[in-house]
Coordinates of C-alpha atoms and ligand atoms in Angstrom, one line a residue:
M1 CA 21.0 100.0 216.8
N2 CA 23.7 102.6 216.1
S3 CA 22.6 105.9 218.1
D4 CA 25.9 107.7 217.3
P5 CA 24.1 110.8 215.5
R6 CA 27.3 112.1 214.1
L7 CA 27.7 111.0 210.2
R8 CA 29.8 107.9 210.1
L9 CA 32.0 107.9 206.8
S10 CA 34.5 105.6 204.9
P11 CA 36.2 106.0 202.0
S12 CA 33.8 103.1 200.6
S13 CA 30.8 105.0 201.6
V14 CA 32.0 107.9 200.0
N15 CA 32.5 106.5 197.1
D16 CA 28.9 104.9 197.2
F17 CA 28.0 108.9 197.4
N18 CA 29.5 110.1 195.1
N19 CA 28.8 107.2 192.0
C20 CA 25.5 107.2 193.4
P21 CA 23.5 109.0 196.1
Q22 CA 20.5 106.2 195.7
L23 CA 23.4 102.9 196.3
Y24 CA 24.3 104.7 199.3
K25 CA 20.8 105.8 200.5
Y26 CA 20.0 101.8 200.3
R27 CA 23.3 100.4 201.8
S28 CA 24.1 103.6 204.8
I29 CA 20.4 104.5 205.6
D30 CA 18.5 101.4 204.8
R31 CA 21.0 98.8 205.6
L32 CA 19.6 96.5 203.1
P33 CA 21.0 92.8 202.9
Q34 CA 22.8 92.2 200.2
P35 CA 23.9 88.5 199.3
P36 CA 27.1 87.8 199.4
S37 CA 29.1 88.0 195.8
L38 CA 31.4 85.2 194.5
D39 CA 34.1 88.6 193.4
A40 CA 34.0 89.5 197.4
E41 CA 34.4 86.4 198.1
R42 CA 37.1 85.7 196.6
G43 CA 38.6 89.2 198.0
T44 CA 38.0 88.2 201.4
L45 CA 39.4 84.7 200.4
V46 CA 42.9 85.9 199.5
H47 CA 43.2 89.4 202.1
T48 CA 43.0 86.5 204.8
I49 CA 45.7 84.7 203.2
L50 CA 47.7 87.7 202.9
H51 CA 46.9 88.7 206.0
D52 CA 47.4 85.3 207.6
L53 CA 50.9 84.5 205.7
F54 CA 52.2 87.1 207.8
E55 CA 52.0 85.0 210.8
S56 CA 55.0 82.6 209.9
P57 CA 58.5 83.4 210.4
A58 CA 60.0 85.9 207.5
G59 CA 61.5 82.9 206.1
L60 CA 58.4 80.3 205.2
R61 CA 56.2 83.6 203.7
T62 CA 56.9 81.7 200.3
P63 CA 53.8 80.8 197.4
A64 CA 53.5 77.3 199.0
T65 CA 52.9 78.8 202.2
A66 CA 50.3 80.7 201.3
I67 CA 48.9 78.1 199.1
E68 CA 48.7 75.9 201.8
L69 CA 46.8 77.9 203.6
L70 CA 44.0 78.4 200.7
P71 CA 41.6 75.0 202.0
S72 CA 41.3 75.4 205.5
R73 CA 41.0 79.5 205.4
W74 CA 37.7 78.7 202.3
R75 CA 36.4 75.9 205.3
E76 CA 36.2 78.8 207.8
Q77 CA 34.8 81.4 205.7
V78 CA 31.8 78.3 204.8
E79 CA 31.8 77.8 208.0
A80 CA 31.0 81.4 208.8
K81 CA 28.7 81.7 205.7
P82 CA 26.9 78.4 205.0
E83 CA 25.5 79.7 201.7
L84 CA 28.4 79.9 199.8
A85 CA 28.9 76.3 200.1
A86 CA 26.1 75.9 197.4
M87 CA 27.3 79.4 195.3
V88 CA 30.9 77.5 194.6
T89 CA 29.7 74.7 192.2
N90 CA 33.9 73.4 191.7
E91 CA 35.8 74.2 194.6
K92 CA 38.9 72.9 192.7
E93 CA 38.5 75.5 189.9
W94 CA 37.8 78.1 193.3
L95 CA 40.3 77.5 195.0
D96 CA 43.1 77.6 191.8
R97 CA 41.7 80.6 191.1
A98 CA 42.6 82.3 194.6
S99 CA 45.8 80.0 194.1
A100 CA 46.7 81.7 191.4
L101 CA 45.6 85.7 192.4
V102 CA 48.1 84.8 195.9
T103 CA 50.6 83.8 193.5
T104 CA 50.8 86.9 191.7
Y105 CA 51.4 88.4 194.6
F106 CA 54.6 87.1 195.0
T107 CA 55.6 88.6 191.9
L108 CA 55.4 92.2 193.5
E109 CA 56.4 91.9 196.7
Q110 CA 58.8 89.8 198.7
P111 CA 57.2 89.3 202.1
S112 CA 60.4 87.6 203.7
T113 CA 62.0 90.6 203.9
F114 CA 59.7 93.0 205.8
E115 CA 57.8 92.3 208.9
A116 CA 54.2 94.2 208.5
T117 CA 53.4 96.3 211.4
H118 CA 50.0 96.7 211.0
R119 CA 47.4 94.4 209.9
E120 CA 43.4 95.2 209.8
L121 CA 44.1 98.3 211.0
H122 CA 41.3 100.2 212.1
L123 CA 42.4 104.3 211.2
E124 CA 39.6 106.7 213.1
D125 CA 39.0 110.5 214.0
D126 CA 36.4 112.8 215.1
F127 CA 36.4 114.8 212.1
R128 CA 34.1 117.2 213.1
D129 CA 31.5 117.3 215.9
D130 CA 28.6 116.4 213.4
L131 CA 31.4 113.9 211.2
Y132 CA 33.3 110.9 212.3
L133 CA 35.8 109.0 209.9
H134 CA 37.2 105.9 209.7
G135 CA 38.6 103.0 207.4
Y136 CA 40.7 99.4 208.3
V137 CA 43.5 99.3 206.2
D138 CA 44.7 96.5 204.8
R139 CA 48.6 96.7 206.1
L140 CA 50.8 99.4 207.5
D141 CA 54.4 99.1 207.5
V142 CA 56.6 101.0 209.8
A143 CA 59.9 100.6 208.5
P144 CA 63.2 100.8 211.2
T145 CA 63.7 104.7 209.6
G146 CA 60.0 105.5 211.3
E147 CA 58.7 105.7 207.2
V148 CA 55.5 104.3 207.0
R149 CA 53.7 103.3 203.7
I150 CA 50.1 102.1 203.2
I151 CA 49.3 99.0 201.3
D152 CA 45.9 98.0 200.2
Y153 CA 45.2 94.5 198.5
K154 CA 42.9 94.4 195.1
T155 CA 42.0 91.3 193.4
G156 CA 40.5 93.0 190.7
K157 CA 42.7 94.4 187.7
S158 CA 44.6 97.8 187.5
P159 CA 42.7 101.2 186.8
K160 CA 43.3 102.2 183.2
P161 CA 45.5 104.8 182.5
G162 CA 43.9 108.4 183.9
W163 CA 41.9 106.7 186.7
E164 CA 45.0 106.1 189.2
E165 CA 44.2 109.3 191.0
K166 CA 40.4 108.2 191.3
A167 CA 41.8 105.3 193.1
L168 CA 44.4 106.6 195.4
F169 CA 42.0 108.4 196.9
Q170 CA 41.0 105.3 199.5
L171 CA 45.1 105.3 200.7
R172 CA 44.5 109.1 200.6
V173 CA 41.8 109.2 202.9
Y174 CA 44.0 106.3 205.0
A175 CA 47.0 109.0 205.2
L176 CA 44.8 112.2 206.1
L177 CA 43.6 109.5 209.5
Y178 CA 47.1 108.3 210.1
W179 CA 48.7 112.0 210.1
K180 CA 46.0 113.5 212.4
N181 CA 46.2 110.4 215.0
N182 CA 50.0 110.7 214.4
G183 CA 51.3 113.5 212.9
V184 CA 53.0 111.8 210.4
L185 CA 52.5 112.0 206.7
P186 CA 53.4 108.1 205.3
R187 CA 55.8 108.3 202.6
L188 CA 54.5 105.3 200.5
L189 CA 50.9 104.8 199.5
Q190 CA 50.5 101.5 197.5
L191 CA 47.7 99.4 195.9
I192 CA 48.1 96.2 194.9
Y193 CA 46.4 95.0 191.7
L194 CA 46.0 90.5 191.9
G195 CA 43.9 91.2 188.3
D196 CA 46.6 91.6 186.3
G197 CA 49.8 91.7 188.6
K198 CA 50.4 95.9 188.7
L199 CA 50.9 98.1 191.6
V200 CA 49.8 101.8 191.6
K201 CA 52.2 104.0 193.9
S202 CA 52.6 107.4 195.5
N203 CA 54.4 109.7 197.5
P204 CA 52.0 111.5 199.5
T205 CA 52.6 115.1 199.9
M206 CA 50.3 117.4 202.8
A207 CA 48.9 119.3 199.9
D208 CA 47.6 115.7 198.2
L209 CA 46.1 114.4 202.4
E210 CA 44.7 118.4 202.3
S211 CA 42.7 118.2 198.9
A212 CA 41.6 114.4 200.5
Q213 CA 40.3 116.2 203.2
K214 CA 38.4 119.0 201.5
S215 CA 36.6 116.8 199.0
L216 CA 36.2 114.2 201.7
L217 CA 34.3 117.2 203.7
R218 CA 32.1 118.7 200.4
T219 CA 30.9 114.4 199.9
A220 CA 30.3 114.7 203.9
D221 CA 27.8 118.5 203.6
D222 CA 26.2 117.0 200.5
I223 CA 25.1 114.0 202.5
L224 CA 24.2 116.0 205.2
A225 CA 21.8 117.7 203.1
S226 CA 20.6 115.3 200.9
L227 CA 19.6 113.0 204.5
D228 CA 18.3 117.1 205.8
K229 CA 15.8 116.9 202.2
D230 CA 15.6 113.0 202.5
Y231 CA 16.6 113.8 198.3
W232 CA 18.5 110.5 196.9
P233 CA 19.0 110.8 193.5
P234 CA 19.9 108.0 191.0
K235 CA 22.7 108.2 188.9
P236 CA 22.7 105.6 186.2
S237 CA 25.8 104.6 185.1
R238 CA 27.1 101.2 183.7
L239 CA 27.8 100.5 187.6
C240 CA 24.0 99.6 187.5
D241 CA 24.1 96.2 185.8
W242 CA 26.7 95.6 188.8
C243 CA 24.1 96.8 191.6
F244 CA 21.7 94.5 193.6
F245 CA 19.5 97.1 194.2
K246 CA 18.7 97.7 190.1
T247 CA 15.6 95.8 190.5
I248 CA 14.1 98.5 193.0
C249 CA 16.0 101.4 192.1
P250 CA 13.3 104.0 190.4
A251 CA 15.7 104.3 187.5
H252 CA 15.2 101.3 186.1
N253 CA 11.9 100.8 187.0
S254 CA 9.9 103.7 185.8
Ligands
SF4_1 S1 20.6 100.4 189.6 FE1 22.2 101.9 189.3 S2 21.2 104.3 189.7 FE2 20.1 102.5 190.9 S3 21.1 102.7 192.8 FE3 22.2 101.5 191.6 S4 23.7 102.4 191.0 FE4 21.8 103.6 191.6

């Protein structure tokens, strides 16, 4: 039970609210359980491999090492969530798909040429008296020169032209948190899309961070107003087709 009276936000909960206030309520206020999804579990497996790859000495960070890790990390994932065993009917096909995503990673970065300073780094900040902001960064590298880059792995495809800015919001929030904690403006934000082997990069400016902060505070105020009125309007969109709560959502059950 969380006794913290402050609003707790992360980039994903902010996205939930902006996509659909009703969805935010189901996930963050009611905390309704959601069954595992194969896409999300595949993402977890690939993230684990890319995390553990950096345990090996630089020279051994090869596609072969990464692919070798797959069966054991998948077994651990199933042990933690036994219901996954029934969801994956063809394990070879499942591991082959994960292996293809991991192989694509090596076309985008050469992990033998650098050290990952932080993996799964938790960043947090007491933004305001009534607002706590946090998030987990997949990887944050600090170069010998002190320059910082923030990396996020995605197992889906890159956004269509014109949607890159929306996709970068999450990393700008991490950059803002890092700047608030360390007083250093990250030099590079990089989204790695393994679904189609593309990168989305940005060199953030202080103006970008200020704009992310404004947008965050605006959403936080909207959520606080919704909490006050207990008002969570559904916002139907094409996301509804993937929404687990569609069967109970008022927008689809009137
Ligand atoms: S089904 Fe659509 S409108 Fe309803 S909660 Fe989900 S995303 Fe929102």
